Structure formats: structure tokens, C-alpha cells
XYZ file of C-alpha atoms in Angstrom:
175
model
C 71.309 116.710 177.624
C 69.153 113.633 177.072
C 66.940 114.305 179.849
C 65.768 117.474 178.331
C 64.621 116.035 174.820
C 63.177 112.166 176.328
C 59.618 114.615 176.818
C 59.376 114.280 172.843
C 57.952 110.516 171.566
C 60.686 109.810 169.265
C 63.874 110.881 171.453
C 61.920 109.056 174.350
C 61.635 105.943 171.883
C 65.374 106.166 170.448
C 66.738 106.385 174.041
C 65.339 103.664 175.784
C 65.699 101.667 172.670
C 68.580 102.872 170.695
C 70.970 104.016 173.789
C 74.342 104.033 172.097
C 73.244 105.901 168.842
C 71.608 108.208 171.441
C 74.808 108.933 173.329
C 76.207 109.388 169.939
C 73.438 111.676 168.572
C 73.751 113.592 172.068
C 77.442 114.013 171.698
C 77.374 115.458 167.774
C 74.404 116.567 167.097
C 73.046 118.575 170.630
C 74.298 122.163 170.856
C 73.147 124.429 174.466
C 72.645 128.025 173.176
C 71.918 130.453 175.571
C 69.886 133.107 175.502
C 69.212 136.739 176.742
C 65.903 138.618 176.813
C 65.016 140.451 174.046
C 67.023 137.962 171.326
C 65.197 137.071 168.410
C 65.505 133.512 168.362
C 64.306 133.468 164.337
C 62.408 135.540 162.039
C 59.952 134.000 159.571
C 61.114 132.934 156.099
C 64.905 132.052 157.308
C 65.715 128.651 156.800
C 65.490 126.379 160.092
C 68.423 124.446 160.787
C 67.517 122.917 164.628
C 64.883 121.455 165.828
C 64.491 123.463 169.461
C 63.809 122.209 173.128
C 63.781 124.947 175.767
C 65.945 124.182 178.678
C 65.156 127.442 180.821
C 63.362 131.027 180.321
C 60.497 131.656 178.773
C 60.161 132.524 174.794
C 57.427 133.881 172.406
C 56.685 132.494 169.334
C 54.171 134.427 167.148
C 53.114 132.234 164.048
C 52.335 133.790 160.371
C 48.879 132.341 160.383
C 45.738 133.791 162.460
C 45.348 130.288 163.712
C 48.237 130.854 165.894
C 48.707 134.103 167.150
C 50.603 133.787 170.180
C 52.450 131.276 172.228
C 54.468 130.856 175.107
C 57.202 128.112 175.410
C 58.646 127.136 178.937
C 61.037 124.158 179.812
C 60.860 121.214 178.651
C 58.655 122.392 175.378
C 60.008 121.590 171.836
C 59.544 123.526 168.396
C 60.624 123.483 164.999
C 60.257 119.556 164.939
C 60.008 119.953 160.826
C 63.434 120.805 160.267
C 64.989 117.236 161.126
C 62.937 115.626 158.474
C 62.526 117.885 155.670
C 63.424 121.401 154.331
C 61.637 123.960 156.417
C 61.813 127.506 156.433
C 60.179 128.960 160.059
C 56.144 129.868 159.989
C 56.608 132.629 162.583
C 59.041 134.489 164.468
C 60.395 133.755 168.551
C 62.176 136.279 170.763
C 63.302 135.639 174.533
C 60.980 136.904 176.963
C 63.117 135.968 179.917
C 66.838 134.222 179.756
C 67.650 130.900 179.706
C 68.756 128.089 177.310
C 67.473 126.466 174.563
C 68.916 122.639 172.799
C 69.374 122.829 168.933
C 69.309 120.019 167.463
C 71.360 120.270 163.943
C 69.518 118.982 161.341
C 72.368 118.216 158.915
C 74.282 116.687 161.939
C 71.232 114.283 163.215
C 71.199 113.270 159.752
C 74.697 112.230 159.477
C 74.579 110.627 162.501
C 71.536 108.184 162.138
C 72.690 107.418 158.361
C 75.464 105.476 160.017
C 73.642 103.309 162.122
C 70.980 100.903 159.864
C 68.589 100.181 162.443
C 68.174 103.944 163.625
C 68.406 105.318 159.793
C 65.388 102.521 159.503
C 63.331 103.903 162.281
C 63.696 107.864 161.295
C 63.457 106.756 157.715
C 59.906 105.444 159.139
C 58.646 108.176 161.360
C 59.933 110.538 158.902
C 57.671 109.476 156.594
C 54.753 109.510 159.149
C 55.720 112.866 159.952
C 55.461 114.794 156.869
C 52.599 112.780 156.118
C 50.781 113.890 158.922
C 51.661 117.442 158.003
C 51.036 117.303 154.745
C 47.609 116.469 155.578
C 46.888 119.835 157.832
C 45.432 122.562 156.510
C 47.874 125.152 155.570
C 46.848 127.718 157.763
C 47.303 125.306 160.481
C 50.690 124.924 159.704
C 53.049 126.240 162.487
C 56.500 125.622 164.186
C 55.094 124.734 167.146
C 53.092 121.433 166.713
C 51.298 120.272 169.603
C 52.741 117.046 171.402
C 49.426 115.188 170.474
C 51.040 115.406 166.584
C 53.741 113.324 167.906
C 51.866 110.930 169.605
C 51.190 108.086 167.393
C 54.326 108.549 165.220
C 56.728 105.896 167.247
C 54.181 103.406 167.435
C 53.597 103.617 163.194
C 57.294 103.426 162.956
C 57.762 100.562 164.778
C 55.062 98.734 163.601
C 56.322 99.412 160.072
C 60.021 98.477 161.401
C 58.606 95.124 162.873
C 56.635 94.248 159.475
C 60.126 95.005 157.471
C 62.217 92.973 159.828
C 59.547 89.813 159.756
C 59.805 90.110 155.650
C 63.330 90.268 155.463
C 63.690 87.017 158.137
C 61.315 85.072 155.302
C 63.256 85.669 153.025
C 66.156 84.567 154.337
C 64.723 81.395 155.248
């Protein structure tokens, strides 16, 4: 399953340098759910408990705001990012257009996971933070489920520069 959520910055990050709590994370946390056409994925207002990568078929998403009408998601896209780090209910609604398979990642279950590993709980503790920053700071009718990989794409390096300043600080004062 890794191969299909490496697209996104911070699984790419936390599997080339965090490969056993990724196996781990893959292993409890992952969940395939397939899909036929028609389904409603989610409505809007229900509480979102995975963040989403679609593995096959095509779905629509069609967002609460005029901002974002109406979007398509193939393979390899992700959604619904905002339910690992905080509590999210969805923006819009998603139905299949044509079968296939989407990854859920459980929100409760990523948590666990990464809270028993320091250096990982360090890192999402980090881009967390980054995260809901950076959302906090959009306008609210830009707010969506589907954020746009350019969102992402600073988050891993603020993390880990943050991560490198804590880990120089704590080897001074051990010294």
C-alpha cells in the first residue's frame, strides 16, 4: 500500500526516512475500501474519520463553497488530508463515478501509531502544526477537502527544520 500514498510530501518524507514506523503505520492504520459507481463516498457535515488516496476509478467531489464547485479525483490523488491532524467534519460531498478503490487512512489509528514512536510523534507533532496553520490562514470559503498538493509542499521541509533546531537544543543541553 505504500506506493500509493509516497505521491503525498509527508508519507513520501516518513517512508524514506522513518521506514519501520511506516511498515507499521501501513500495517494498522491503511484500510483498501472498494468502491462501486454510484456510492456516496461522504455527505457534508459527517464527521471524517480517513484521510483518502484513490487507488482506482474515478470519484466526484462537489465542495460546499462556490470556490469549488466540482472536482474529479483519479489515482494516485489524495483528499480529506484534515482529518489526521485535527477534528474535521467534510466541506462537500463525493460519490463514485466509476469503480475502483480508495486507501483510508484511520485517523484515530495513525494517531496511536505515531504516539508510540518519539521521533515520528515529533515530526507529525511538527507538520501538524504547520498544517492547521496553513489552513487556518485560508479564507473560509476556500476551505475544501480537497487541498491542492502545492498546500503540502513546504510542510516536510518546516517540520524538519523545526525537528533539526529541537534536536541541536536538546544535544546543548546535554553537554
Amino acid at each position: 500500500l505504500i506506493h500509493w500514498i509516497v505521491p503525498h510530501p509527508f508519507f513520501s518524507y516518513v517512508s524514506s526516512a522513518m521506514p519501520v514506523f511506516m511498515h507499521r503505520l501501513c500495517r494498522s492504520a491503511l484500510k483498501e475500501i472498494s468502491m462501486a459507481a454510484f456510492d456516496k463516498v461522504f455527505g457534508s457535515g459527517d464527521e471524517a474519520r480517513h484521510m483518502l488516496f484513490v487507488k482506482s476509478g474515478q470519484l466526484e467531489y462537489v465542495g460546499l463553497n462556490a470556490r469549488f464547485q466540482k472536482q474529479f479525483l483519479e489515482q494516485k490523488d489524495w483528499f480529506v488530508e484534515p482529518a489526521l491532524w485535527l477534528w474535521w467534519r467534510y466541506m462537500g460531498s463525493c460519490t463514485v463515478v466509476h469503480p475502483g478503490e480508495v486507501i483510508g487512512v484511520n485517523h484515530s489509528l495513525f494517531a496511536e501509531e505515531m504516539s508510540e514512536h518519539h521521533v515520528p510523534w515529533s515530526f507529525c507533532k511538527m507538520y501538524a502544526l504547520h498544517f492547521c496553520e496553513r489552513l487556518r490562514q485560508m479564507p473560509k470559503n476556500a476551505l475544501s477537502d480537497v487541498l491542492r498538493p502545492s498546500f503540502e509542499a513546504d510542510l516536510v521541509q518546516q517540520a524538519m527544520s523545526e525537528m533539526s533546531q529541537f534536536a541541536d537544543v536538546h544535544v546543548e543541553n546535554e553537554t
